[in-house]
Structure formats: structure tokens, C-alpha cells
Amino acid sequence: MQIINTIAELRSVLKNQSNVAFVPTMGNLHAGHVQLVEVAKQHANCVVVSIFVNPLQFGPTEDLASYPRTLDADCKKLKAAGASIVFTPTVEEMYADFDGKNLNQSMTITPPPIANELCGAARPGHFAGVATVVMKLFNMVQPSVAVFGQKDFQQLFIIKQMVKQFNLPIHIIGVDTVREPSGLAMSSRNGYLTNEQRATASQLNGALRDTVQSVKNGNQDYSQLEQQAKSTLNKQGWAADYISIRSSLTLLPACNTDTELVVLGAAKLGNTRLIDNLTFNI
Ligand code: PAF
């Protein structure tokens, strides 16, 4: 496995590769990321994993500075998982006009309006930052396949839209969320939780599961179910941001004729904001 820090070296190493599978990450890898590599390996012999904590997708009060950077441990996991190349550029390398303080990425991808809802409502500019860095990484790696986790359902939806609308020759694959035995979705941000919080962190998944069950039992009063799930979480000590039942095809609020659905949720436990979602059909 090669560890590469510059775009020039990456391009030179990939020059003769016609079939590359790509897994973009921000590092601090867990079993969910390893699963993405496993899926990538099924599509290409050459699997590139990027590790880059992208400043453009963090808001001014978010956890950019404290986001866990664990490169050595990450590389060990990726080697064991069978990745071919780890691409770990610096901020200077990724952002050509970075002046040590400002990224000066004055051209960015404007994501569709759905990027201002759900997580985008609480994180203005987040998905523009994600789409822009993913477009940059796609241009550097030029993969034929790229693999993302379904845990970030809205992110995956926006990346798929970007690939479609910009006619990128990349097949996007979404991989099921890997969970702790408790149901808690694996996330790098779980590392922020205290032992006590970790013991109750699966309540977010529980609230989503209860919502799915109610819909499957025939309750189609979606706004009441969303309110109920939020209030359950708040009573359990969370600060619920949103619980939303949407069409999994359009990500628009579900109406009663939609049959392919997703319930998405975001809530804070202490200072840690966790997200999760469940797709289901009725
Ligand atoms: O999901 C992530 O880890 C990040 O948003 C991504 C796709 C690597 C872009 O920085």
C-alpha cells in the first residue's frame, strides 16, 4: 500500500490505471469505513482511499480543530483491509490558493436546494463544502467507481445529483450503515461520547426504528410521528434537531402516496451531534 501526499505523485501513480475505485474519508477510520473499502475492492483492483479533513465543510463554530486525526492507525487498518493507495494531502496541497489562513476557493459547487434542509439547515454551507471537495478529489483520482456510506444519506443524495448533473463518468455506490450491537451507527464522532453517553446513544436509532414501525403499522400522520420522536429524544436528554420522514427517491417530505421512504434524524447528546437514518418501503 502506497501513502501519497501530493496530487502530482497521485496522478503519476494512477496514470496507467483504467479502473480505480475510490473511497473518500476524513480519517479516524472505523468498521464502517473498512466496509466501504471491502465494497470498493469488489469493483476494482486499485482502491484509492483519501484521508482529508476538509476545512471547507466545517462551520466557524464546528469541530474542525478537534476532529480526530489518527493517520498511523488509519493506515494500518487500510493496509489490513487491502487498500492500494492512501491519499493524504495537506490543506495547502488541496486548496491551491490557501494563504495559511483563508482557503480562497472562490469557485465552488452550488448544491441543489435540498442541501439547505435537514443537516444543511443547521450547517449552512456544509454541503457546498462537501460537494466542492468531492469534485476536486474526483478530478485528482479520476475513479470509475466511488463508494460512500448510507449513514450520510443526504450527502450521498447530493453527490449522486452532482455526478448526474455534471455528467461525471463515475458510478456512485452507497453502502449500508455499519452499527454497534446496540444499533448505534458507527461514526468518527462517537469518539466524543463519554461512557455514559455511549450507553444511551442508540436511543437515536431507537426513535427512528419506532417511527418506521408506526408507519408500517399504518400511521401516515408523518408530522405527528416526527414530533413524537423528537419529544421522546428530548425527554431522554437529547437536543433533537430534526426527525424527518422523506421520500428516499427525491428526499422531499414524504406524502401519503410515496412508498419508498427514509426517516432521517439528527440530535445532540451533550456537545456531540449524531445523525442516523433508516430506509424502508410501505
Ligand atoms: O463523509 C465524509 O467523510 C466527508 O464528508 C467526505 C465525503 C470525505 C468529504 O470530505
GROMACS .gro file of C-alpha atoms and ligand atoms in nm:
model
  292
    1MET     CA    1   0.000   0.000   0.000
    2GLN     CA    2   0.138   0.339  -0.101
    3ILE     CA    3   0.087   0.655   0.102
    4ILE     CA    4   0.083   0.962  -0.122
    5ASN     CA    5   0.066   1.328  -0.022
    6THR     CA    6   0.081   1.518  -0.349
    7ILE     CA    7  -0.153   1.544  -0.646
    8ALA     CA    8   0.141   1.513  -0.888
    9GLU     CA    9   0.254   1.182  -0.740
   10LEU     CA   10  -0.103   1.052  -0.725
   11ARG     CA   11  -0.155   1.135  -1.093
   12SER     CA   12   0.173   0.973  -1.190
   13VAL     CA   13   0.098   0.652  -0.996
   14LEU     CA   14  -0.257   0.631  -1.137
   15LYS     CA   15  -0.163   0.721  -1.494
   16ASN     CA   16  -0.189   0.365  -1.626
   17GLN     CA   17  -0.487   0.259  -1.415
   18SER     CA   18  -0.808   0.245  -1.614
   19ASN     CA   19  -1.029   0.114  -1.335
   20VAL     CA   20  -0.999   0.279  -0.996
   21ALA     CA   21  -1.242   0.251  -0.705
   22PHE     CA   22  -1.234   0.545  -0.467
   23VAL     CA   23  -1.332   0.584  -0.102
   24PRO     CA   24  -1.318   0.945   0.023
   25THR     CA   25  -1.286   0.980   0.401
   26MET     CA   26  -1.186   1.226   0.670
   27GLY     CA   27  -0.990   0.958   0.856
   28ASN     CA   28  -1.038   0.828   1.211
   29LEU     CA   29  -1.148   0.511   1.043
   30HIS     CA   30  -1.385   0.256   1.194
   31ALA     CA   31  -1.552  -0.066   1.078
   32GLY     CA   32  -1.792   0.136   0.861
   33HIS     CA   33  -1.502   0.272   0.654
   34VAL     CA   34  -1.345  -0.075   0.629
   35GLN     CA   35  -1.674  -0.195   0.484
   36LEU     CA   36  -1.654   0.080   0.218
   37VAL     CA   37  -1.308  -0.050   0.121
   38GLU     CA   38  -1.443  -0.406   0.106
   39VAL     CA   39  -1.714  -0.295  -0.136
   40ALA     CA   40  -1.464  -0.089  -0.339
   41LYS     CA   41  -1.244  -0.399  -0.378
   42GLN     CA   42  -1.534  -0.579  -0.545
   43HIS     CA   43  -1.528  -0.318  -0.824
   44ALA     CA   44  -1.159  -0.261  -0.898
   45ASN     CA   45  -0.814  -0.400  -0.821
   46CYS     CA   46  -0.690  -0.050  -0.747
   47VAL     CA   47  -0.860   0.104  -0.443
   48VAL     CA   48  -0.770   0.461  -0.350
   49VAL     CA   49  -0.873   0.593  -0.008
   50SER     CA   50  -0.837   0.964   0.065
   51ILE     CA   51  -0.792   1.095   0.417
   52PHE     CA   52  -0.851   1.467   0.431
   53VAL     CA   53  -1.026   1.670   0.699
   54ASN     CA   54  -1.185   1.926   0.469
   55PRO     CA   55  -1.198   2.275   0.626
   56LEU     CA   56  -1.448   2.394   0.362
   57GLN     CA   57  -1.726   2.176   0.501
   58PHE     CA   58  -1.697   2.287   0.865
   59GLY     CA   59  -1.885   2.590   1.002
   60PRO     CA   60  -1.697   2.850   1.210
   61THR     CA   61  -1.821   2.704   1.541
   62GLU     CA   62  -1.783   2.337   1.443
   63ASP     CA   63  -1.523   2.075   1.535
   64LEU     CA   64  -1.258   2.126   1.262
   65ALA     CA   65  -0.974   2.182   1.510
   66SER     CA   66  -1.068   1.893   1.737
   67TYR     CA   67  -1.169   1.648   1.462
   68PRO     CA   68  -0.966   1.333   1.542
   69ARG     CA   69  -0.657   1.288   1.322
   70THR     CA   70  -0.527   0.932   1.357
   71LEU     CA   71  -0.324   0.875   1.040
   72ASP     CA   72  -0.097   0.593   1.162
   73ALA     CA   73  -0.382   0.382   1.297
   74ASP     CA   74  -0.589   0.459   0.985
   75CYS     CA   75  -0.309   0.340   0.753
   76LYS     CA   76  -0.276   0.014   0.949
   77LYS     CA   77  -0.649  -0.051   0.909
   78LEU     CA   78  -0.640   0.033   0.539
   79LYS     CA   79  -0.342  -0.192   0.475
   80ALA     CA   80  -0.519  -0.479   0.651
   81ALA     CA   81  -0.836  -0.404   0.450
   82GLY     CA   82  -0.643  -0.427   0.123
   83ALA     CA   83  -0.642  -0.063   0.002
   84SER     CA   84  -0.387   0.008  -0.272
   85ILE     CA   85  -0.323   0.380  -0.218
   86VAL     CA   86  -0.388   0.621   0.068
   87PHE     CA   87  -0.401   0.982  -0.048
   88THR     CA   88  -0.343   1.224   0.241
   89PRO     CA   89  -0.292   1.574   0.103
   90THR     CA   90  -0.228   1.880   0.321
   91VAL     CA   91  -0.467   2.175   0.315
   92GLU     CA   92  -0.208   2.363   0.105
   93GLU     CA   93  -0.199   2.080  -0.148
   94MET     CA   94  -0.578   2.057  -0.176
   95TYR     CA   95  -0.651   2.428  -0.189
   96ALA     CA   96  -0.420   2.590  -0.444
   97ASP     CA   97  -0.489   2.946  -0.323
   98PHE     CA   98  -0.470   2.873   0.053
   99ASP     CA   99  -0.271   3.156   0.212
  100GLY     CA  100  -0.221   2.996   0.553
  101LYS     CA  101  -0.550   3.139   0.681
  102ASN     CA  102  -0.816   3.151   0.409
  103LEU     CA  103  -0.878   2.871   0.159
  104ASN     CA  104  -0.965   3.120  -0.117
  105GLN     CA  105  -1.160   2.850  -0.302
  106SER     CA  106  -1.363   3.117  -0.477
  107MET     CA  107  -1.518   2.872  -0.725
  108THR     CA  108  -1.739   2.618  -0.554
  109ILE     CA  109  -2.013   2.371  -0.637
  110THR     CA  110  -2.360   2.507  -0.559
  111PRO     CA  111  -2.560   2.206  -0.443
  112PRO     CA  112  -2.934   2.174  -0.509
  113PRO     CA  113  -3.185   2.344  -0.269
  114ILE     CA  114  -3.227   2.019  -0.072
  115ALA     CA  115  -2.878   2.097   0.066
  116ASN     CA  116  -3.036   2.375   0.277
  117GLU     CA  117  -3.274   2.135   0.452
  118LEU     CA  118  -3.218   1.862   0.715
  119CYS     CA  119  -2.847   1.879   0.813
  120GLY     CA  120  -2.797   2.174   0.579
  121ALA     CA  121  -3.038   2.389   0.782
  122ALA     CA  122  -2.818   2.361   1.091
  123ARG     CA  123  -2.492   2.357   0.893
  124PRO     CA  124  -2.511   2.635   0.631
  125GLY     CA  125  -2.256   2.584   0.353
  126HIS     CA  126  -2.172   2.231   0.467
  127PHE     CA  127  -2.287   2.051   0.152
  128ALA     CA  128  -2.130   2.309  -0.078
  129GLY     CA  129  -1.804   2.232   0.103
  130VAL     CA  130  -1.859   1.857   0.070
  131ALA     CA  131  -1.956   1.875  -0.300
  132THR     CA  132  -1.662   2.100  -0.380
  133VAL     CA  133  -1.401   1.881  -0.212
  134VAL     CA  134  -1.551   1.564  -0.358
  135MET     CA  135  -1.543   1.720  -0.707
  136LYS     CA  136  -1.177   1.815  -0.650
  137LEU     CA  137  -1.094   1.464  -0.529
  138PHE     CA  138  -1.279   1.309  -0.824
  139ASN     CA  139  -1.070   1.524  -1.058
  140MET     CA  140  -0.750   1.411  -0.887
  141VAL     CA  141  -0.829   1.039  -0.858
  142GLN     CA  142  -1.050   1.003  -1.170
  143PRO     CA  143  -1.217   0.688  -1.040
  144SER     CA  144  -1.470   0.480  -1.228
  145VAL     CA  145  -1.644   0.389  -0.901
  146ALA     CA  146  -1.677   0.586  -0.575
  147VAL     CA  147  -1.812   0.439  -0.253
  148PHE     CA  148  -1.994   0.633   0.022
  149GLY     CA  149  -2.172   0.533   0.343
  150GLN     CA  150  -2.552   0.550   0.355
  151LYS     CA  151  -2.524   0.691   0.707
  152ASP     CA  152  -2.473   1.029   0.541
  153PHE     CA  153  -2.786   0.980   0.331
  154GLN     CA  154  -2.825   1.347   0.238
  155GLN     CA  155  -2.457   1.370   0.141
  156LEU     CA  156  -2.489   1.059  -0.078
  157PHE     CA  157  -2.803   1.204  -0.241
  158ILE     CA  158  -2.626   1.532  -0.322
  159ILE     CA  159  -2.315   1.356  -0.459
  160LYS     CA  160  -2.537   1.146  -0.685
  161GLN     CA  161  -2.706   1.464  -0.810
  162MET     CA  162  -2.366   1.624  -0.873
  163VAL     CA  163  -2.243   1.324  -1.072
  164LYS     CA  164  -2.563   1.321  -1.277
  165GLN     CA  165  -2.584   1.695  -1.340
  166PHE     CA  166  -2.212   1.735  -1.421
  167ASN     CA  167  -2.208   1.417  -1.635
  168LEU     CA  168  -1.921   1.264  -1.442
  169PRO     CA  169  -1.832   0.912  -1.563
  170ILE     CA  170  -1.836   0.774  -1.208
  171HIS     CA  171  -2.061   0.505  -1.066
  172ILE     CA  172  -2.163   0.603  -0.711
  173ILE     CA  173  -2.229   0.321  -0.466
  174GLY     CA  174  -2.399   0.366  -0.129
  175VAL     CA  175  -2.315   0.112   0.140
  176ASP     CA  176  -2.540   0.015   0.432
  177THR     CA  177  -2.460   0.171   0.767
  178VAL     CA  178  -2.246  -0.044   0.995
  179ARG     CA  179  -2.380  -0.043   1.351
  180GLU     CA  180  -2.266  -0.127   1.703
  181PRO     CA  181  -2.458  -0.422   1.854
  182SER     CA  182  -2.673  -0.159   2.034
  183GLY     CA  183  -2.788  -0.018   1.698
  184LEU     CA  184  -2.570   0.294   1.726
  185ALA     CA  185  -2.446   0.389   1.378
  186MET     CA  186  -2.065   0.384   1.357
  187SER     CA  187  -1.928   0.736   1.330
  188SER     CA  188  -1.597   0.906   1.396
  189ARG     CA  189  -1.790   1.147   1.619
  190ASN     CA  190  -1.890   0.859   1.853
  191GLY     CA  191  -1.539   0.903   1.993
  192TYR     CA  192  -1.653   1.232   2.150
  193LEU     CA  193  -1.909   1.049   2.368
  194THR     CA  194  -1.849   0.978   2.736
  195ASN     CA  195  -1.906   0.618   2.851
  196GLU     CA  196  -2.238   0.725   2.998
  197GLN     CA  197  -2.347   0.891   2.672
  198ARG     CA  198  -2.233   0.592   2.467
  199ALA     CA  199  -2.466   0.372   2.673
  200THR     CA  200  -2.767   0.578   2.564
  201ALA     CA  201  -2.651   0.685   2.215
  202SER     CA  202  -2.854   0.412   2.043
  203GLN     CA  203  -3.172   0.595   2.150
  204LEU     CA  204  -3.150   0.797   1.827
  205ASN     CA  205  -3.164   0.475   1.627
  206GLY     CA  206  -3.443   0.355   1.858
  207ALA     CA  207  -3.651   0.667   1.785
  208LEU     CA  208  -3.607   0.609   1.410
  209ARG     CA  209  -3.696   0.241   1.443
  210ASP     CA  210  -4.012   0.325   1.640
  211THR     CA  211  -4.109   0.576   1.371
  212VAL     CA  212  -4.061   0.318   1.093
  213GLN     CA  213  -4.272   0.070   1.289
  214SER     CA  214  -4.554   0.322   1.335
  215VAL     CA  215  -4.558   0.400   0.962
  216LYS     CA  216  -4.555   0.029   0.878
  217ASN     CA  217  -4.847  -0.016   1.120
  218GLY     CA  218  -5.044   0.230   0.908
  219ASN     CA  219  -4.989   0.568   1.078
  220GLN     CA  220  -4.941   0.820   0.798
  221ASP     CA  221  -4.958   1.135   1.010
  222TYR     CA  222  -4.593   1.200   0.940
  223SER     CA  223  -4.561   1.535   1.111
  224GLN     CA  224  -4.714   1.396   1.431
  225LEU     CA  225  -4.473   1.099   1.420
  226GLU     CA  226  -4.178   1.335   1.368
  227GLN     CA  227  -4.286   1.550   1.664
  228GLN     CA  228  -4.336   1.241   1.879
  229ALA     CA  229  -3.987   1.105   1.800
  230LYS     CA  230  -3.828   1.444   1.873
  231SER     CA  231  -4.010   1.481   2.201
  232THR     CA  232  -3.914   1.125   2.307
  233LEU     CA  233  -3.548   1.205   2.241
  234ASN     CA  234  -3.571   1.540   2.422
  235LYS     CA  235  -3.725   1.365   2.726
  236GLN     CA  236  -3.431   1.121   2.716
  237GLY     CA  237  -3.189   1.414   2.749
  238TRP     CA  238  -3.108   1.482   2.385
  239ALA     CA  239  -3.148   1.808   2.196
  240ALA     CA  240  -3.322   1.684   1.884
  241ASP     CA  241  -3.252   1.888   1.573
  242TYR     CA  242  -3.482   1.711   1.324
  243ILE     CA  243  -3.661   1.385   1.263
  244SER     CA  244  -3.799   1.380   0.912
  245ILE     CA  245  -3.986   1.123   0.705
  246ARG     CA  246  -3.898   1.173   0.339
  247SER     CA  247  -3.919   1.005   0.001
  248SER     CA  248  -3.595   0.811  -0.039
  249LEU     CA  249  -3.610   0.883  -0.413
  250THR     CA  250  -3.639   1.264  -0.402
  251LEU     CA  251  -3.552   1.341  -0.038
  252LEU     CA  252  -3.859   1.567  -0.033
  253PRO     CA  253  -4.102   1.544   0.264
  254ALA     CA  254  -4.297   1.221   0.219
  255CYS     CA  255  -4.657   1.238   0.107
  256ASN     CA  256  -4.908   0.960   0.161
  257THR     CA  257  -4.865   0.816  -0.189
  258ASP     CA  258  -4.487   0.769  -0.150
  259THR     CA  259  -4.390   0.407  -0.089
  260GLU     CA  260  -4.009   0.428  -0.079
  261LEU     CA  261  -3.924   0.616   0.235
  262VAL     CA  262  -3.641   0.721   0.460
  263VAL     CA  263  -3.662   0.855   0.812
  264LEU     CA  264  -3.366   1.076   0.896
  265GLY     CA  265  -3.267   1.219   1.230
  266ALA     CA  266  -3.007   1.446   1.386
  267ALA     CA  267  -2.975   1.516   1.756
  268LYS     CA  268  -2.719   1.636   2.005
  269LEU     CA  269  -2.613   1.432   2.304
  270GLY     CA  270  -2.417   1.681   2.515
  271ASN     CA  271  -2.197   1.859   2.262
  272THR     CA  272  -2.193   1.573   2.012
  273ARG     CA  273  -2.422   1.594   1.711
  274LEU     CA  274  -2.514   1.249   1.581
  275ILE     CA  275  -2.710   1.158   1.268
  276ASP     CA  276  -2.877   0.840   1.151
  277ASN     CA  277  -3.138   0.724   0.902
  278LEU     CA  278  -3.339   0.417   0.803
  279THR     CA  279  -3.476   0.345   0.457
  280PHE     CA  280  -3.791   0.136   0.426
  281ASN     CA  281  -4.080   0.060   0.192
  282ILE     CA  282  -4.453   0.052   0.262
  283PAF     O1  283  -1.825   1.172   0.460
  283PAF     C1  284  -1.714   1.223   0.476
  283PAF     O2  285  -1.628   1.171   0.547
  283PAF     C2  286  -1.682   1.355   0.407
  283PAF     O3  287  -1.793   1.439   0.403
  283PAF     C3  288  -1.620   1.339   0.267
  283PAF     C4  289  -1.718   1.272   0.170
  283PAF     C5  290  -1.494   1.257   0.277
  283PAF     C6  291  -1.585   1.476   0.207
  283PAF     O4  292  -1.494   1.544   0.287
   0.00000   0.00000   0.00000
